[in-house]
Amino acid sequence: MAKYGMVLDLTRCLGCYACVVACKMCYGTRPGVDYNGVKRVEWGEYPDAHQRYQLTMCMHCDNAPCVEVCPVKATTKTEEGPVVMDYEKCIGCGLCVQACPYDARTLVTEDETAFDGQVMVYEEESSKRLNLVEKCTMCYARAQNGQKPMCVDHCPGRARIHGDVSDPESEISKYIAEHGAVQVEGTSIWIVAPADMPKEYLPLSLADAIAAKAAK
Amino acid sequence: MMKMNRREFLKLATATTAGAAMICTADGSYIFPDAVAKADPAAPEVVYYNHCQGCNSGPKCGMKLIVKDGQLIRIERRSEGGHNNPNICAKGAAQVQDIHNPNRLLHPMKRTNPKGEPAQWEQISWEEAIETIAAKFTEIKEKYGADKVMFTTGDPKEPRPVLQRLCFLFGSPNYGTESSTCSTGTRVASYLNYGKNSFATGAGPTPGKTKLFINWGTNPAWSSSYYFETIQKAKASGCKVIVVDPRVTPTVSCVADLHLQIRPATDAALALCFGNALIQADKYDHDFVENYSHGFEEYKARCAEYTVEKTAEICQISVETLQKAIDMILGVEGPMTIQFRAAYPHHVNGVGMARAIQTLIPLSGNLDVDGGQRVSNAKSISLENTKYTGNKLATKGQYDDPTFALRADREYFPVWAECIDEIQLNMLPEYVRDGKIRAAFMLGQNAMMWPDTAAFQKAFDEMDFAVACDYYINPWTHDHCDIILPSAMSPERNYPITTNGMKIYGRQAIPAQGEAHSDCRIVADLACALGFSEEFCGGGEGVEDKIIENILFAGNKDIVAAGVKLADVYAAAPNPVVVPTEQPAENPEKKYRTQDNFFPTPTGKFEFASEVLKKFGFDPVVDHIEPAYSPVSTPDVAKDFPLILNTGSRVPMYVHSRHRQQPWLRALMPDPIVRLYPTDAAERGIVEGDDVILATPFGEIKVKAEVTNIVKPGVIDIFHGWQQANVNGIMNRVIGETLDPLSGFPAFKEGLCQVRKA
Ligand code: SF4
Ligand code: SF4
Ligand code: SF4
């Protein structure tokens, strides 16, 4: 059984948003419903100013708080690792959105499409989803099809590596070893961070993220 | 015309039949119902293989188009047989929303009210459009001469050869492109230095060979992400990287070992300082200098003026940082190369800056060496850039040709006119005023691209006739045109074919929306109506294939010898057809030592001191020239406008004025923004997201503030191409003051401005 994980190599991220648009294109997501994100972070002052990008997406937690709270089992943890959604079952209660410490879920409340009042071909499916929760699935269906996640396939910086972390010979396992990628504890995500990037800009471990959310 | 809001219209449109005419909405915009056709959900998914042209440098990244019932539903990475990077950037992926976009122009239109007013459009047939244009152009040709009609392209690079063919066949020397504002100024520099255009922008690193790479004033992370991996690979193989840039770009963050955060417009000083270091340390190529160059002593004397201390002050870089860069250059063991691009012509001393940077490559002994700027002699098929027959003006020696004498730009920019086979468009309002241009045929041209935009709009109004081909109705330009024509987008056209080395890839086009035609076909149909049917393969549907086969293939000896037909190329998809040829043995390095006339300059040598510039009365040796407006040269102007205005660079989601119509991209940067350094913002009481006024001595625009440390204190950065905030519209246009007298390029990266809360 494969165990899927993803490396986000922040030393290679170009801040180009190809991952964001690739995901929107693949799933035809509505305006404002984004499964992943790219956020500029800065530190230091001229002439020693620094700027990098944070990459956000579902962390595909091991003991996923979202899965625990879902009253109808619409969101589940697959054996291979990705946390997925069953839109047929989702009742849109939004408990998982509250529970997610990484803000990775969106409750769709607006019947909006890209072009006002019009459903384009690529929106046929997504436009049916209203009053339910959407999220990144680590492109589970694509992975089962032997394809990489869309955001990985399109990344011009080659900052995203996906694969079977249980296989030491896989591309991702080798990448983790070679580049000293650090697993975000309790999740399926590994990070390669620029040496000088302040820790506060890196994703917290699942336990710390839960604590931080509770403190808010 | 019936007016309704979009929601009402769309309800109606779905109830009426497809193929309906465009509808004018209450806000005056147009909607084209045929762009929102439905796909049969039961239809199978079909794969088309193509190359992306999203960032518009000719066909680049391989892409796989997933099509259902004639509708593009998805774009996937093309692992099969494509060339270049298969990892498609945001603009590439968002083409799905470009093809199927309700606002897309899908039918030929003629205006029903006078030019200059917000246009009212009436749909016409292609026949009527082509006949009207041909009749007008013929009338102007007969009355005033063929040279009075200009043929230009803005963004599209693909149809340039066919357009140039038409222009010269028609008898006009006035063929122009947006490149006369983009990067062709670097070719002028190359022409002056080397006697030919081919060394224009230096060269990128060769992984495994290059030991030092200077990435000078470009941000490939955003402008050419397909190429970024080459730099990453070079770096992984031990190449050190210096980035020269006023901004902390992702290129700086990801690959720079040293960043020179330079004051804009001072790069010539930096390059001369590097030249001085190489000469003083005796690390320059003596054989090259002594045997293959001209004017070295004058250059050497000029360099000597640029000591480390003086240069550090001019460029606003610390002496220590500048010394580190010099140490890296002097200490490198192995080849060094430099790449720079369109940023450099965008200065009044633009050609000078580009020349100064270019010069470092041969001076340091890196001209035509592996890992430096190598001159390959491998045969390759360059179809998209092939210039057609009928183009005697596009060769050297054109200056004395009688038709060439009618080039509208010649008296304004003699150096440009000597070097470049297209007209400089930045004085178009003057050409029109002087009666040199009376009509225009334009592919994808946007008036916003020029400084002092209003003068260009007025010029179009004053022309007898102006035609524009485009993807969308663009009021900045089309309110000043008589006829507009719908162009097919890149995935909808198979011309030109994609080539790489001796490989030819068929571009499989998806069906064009509405009545859109490829630019190639539009040009061919017009050419046929003007009497050049034979030269354009009869025009009509499928003319693109005929032009590829009958003109491009037929004109290539290797393709003819191998008997390769276009049908073979299409049949091979997704794989390319490799045209067999005998490749010559690899050149020895430094071919200029053995090849006659390697430097076709007036002296037959690399010219540190340009004889062409001397002939036209300019300083033959490069120098740092302070901008006409800067805190140093005009402290009085800088009192009211203390910030340096830097514009014209790329962002990841847009290319110039393109892509604002695609919601996936628009969401990433919804509003025009000006980037301000935190202390500059704080002094003005500005915080992130504030509405602010960006003012120059020539006008004001309203934008939003982004407070960021990626810009240098005292320098702002603003992206161009916004309908609602056209930064080029608040620049003026005076030769020698805001236009480079050598190239005619606008100084987009050195003006003065002020920002205040709105
Ligand atoms: S596509 Fe890759 S390089 Fe671009 S923003 Fe996303 S992670 Fe970064
Ligand atoms: S990041 Fe959020 S949505 Fe994803 S698995 Fe963890 S809790 Fe669930
Ligand atoms: S893994 Fe798939 S669903 Fe998740 S962000 Fe990437 S493209 Fe979107």
XYZ file of N, CA, C and O in Angstrom, chain B residues 9 103 124-125 165 171 196 220 231 253 360 372 407 424 453 476 491 510 551 562 602 655-656 673 693 710 728:
108
model
N -29.295 38.913 -20.013
C -28.889 38.507 -21.349
C -28.616 37.011 -21.410
O -29.025 36.318 -22.311
N -16.627 37.478 -23.107
C -16.324 38.818 -23.611
C -15.414 38.804 -24.823
O -15.057 39.860 -25.351
N -20.231 42.606 -39.007
C -20.226 42.477 -40.472
C -19.623 41.118 -40.848
O -19.075 40.429 -40.001
N -19.731 40.783 -42.124
C -19.181 39.500 -42.571
C -17.679 39.658 -42.818
O -17.176 40.771 -43.018
N 5.780 39.969 -44.859
C 5.690 39.609 -46.273
C 4.642 40.466 -46.975
O 4.892 41.021 -48.050
N 4.370 47.130 -50.785
C 5.268 48.208 -51.204
C 5.564 49.213 -50.118
O 6.095 50.283 -50.377
N 26.368 42.696 -35.791
C 25.176 41.894 -36.070
C 24.337 41.785 -34.807
O 24.814 42.034 -33.705
N 13.721 35.943 -14.423
C 13.136 34.819 -15.153
C 12.122 34.020 -14.337
O 11.277 33.339 -14.913
N 18.887 27.640 -14.784
C 19.711 28.344 -13.791
C 19.834 27.484 -12.531
O 20.920 27.368 -11.948
N 15.985 35.593 -4.499
C 15.794 34.705 -3.351
C 16.233 33.280 -3.660
O 16.805 32.608 -2.816
N 31.374 43.053 -21.627
C 32.109 42.288 -20.611
C 32.335 40.842 -21.035
O 33.270 40.202 -20.574
N 30.331 29.965 -21.809
C 30.204 31.413 -21.964
C 29.104 31.680 -22.975
O 28.106 30.969 -23.016
N 11.025 55.097 -45.118
C 10.726 54.671 -43.749
C 10.409 55.881 -42.893
O 11.183 56.840 -42.833
N 10.605 52.194 -35.920
C 10.453 52.558 -34.520
C 9.112 53.288 -34.403
O 8.901 54.330 -35.034
N 0.320 57.975 -24.143
C -0.651 57.185 -24.887
C -1.677 58.027 -25.647
O -2.061 57.694 -26.777
N -9.178 51.201 -25.242
C -8.025 52.096 -25.329
C -7.549 52.242 -26.773
O -7.060 53.281 -27.173
N -4.011 28.209 -28.918
C -4.383 26.790 -29.069
C -5.306 26.550 -30.265
O -5.543 25.398 -30.633
N -7.255 23.289 -31.793
C -8.648 23.003 -31.475
C -9.515 23.939 -32.311
O -9.043 24.974 -32.788
N 5.572 27.312 -48.567
C 6.551 28.386 -48.445
C 7.655 28.005 -47.463
O 8.835 28.030 -47.795
N 14.755 15.649 -47.583
C 14.239 14.492 -46.842
C 12.824 14.128 -47.284
O 12.290 13.097 -46.893
N 31.847 48.333 -39.356
C 32.634 49.106 -40.329
C 34.130 48.764 -40.281
O 34.801 48.781 -41.309
N 0.685 39.265 -18.860
C 1.744 39.662 -19.789
C 1.286 40.993 -20.396
O 0.296 41.030 -21.117
N 1.988 42.062 -20.045
C 1.602 43.391 -20.512
C 0.113 43.626 -20.238
O -0.330 43.433 -19.119
N -1.440 47.863 -8.692
C -0.779 48.182 -7.418
C 0.551 48.886 -7.666
O 1.216 48.644 -8.667
N -2.539 57.894 -5.083
C -2.331 58.556 -6.374
C -0.848 58.442 -6.716
O 0.010 58.782 -5.907
N 10.469 44.290 -1.078
C 11.122 43.794 -2.295
C 11.652 44.949 -3.159
O 12.503 44.748 -3.997
N 1.826 54.204 -18.477
C 2.525 54.775 -19.632
C 1.885 56.089 -20.077
O 2.533 56.916 -20.716
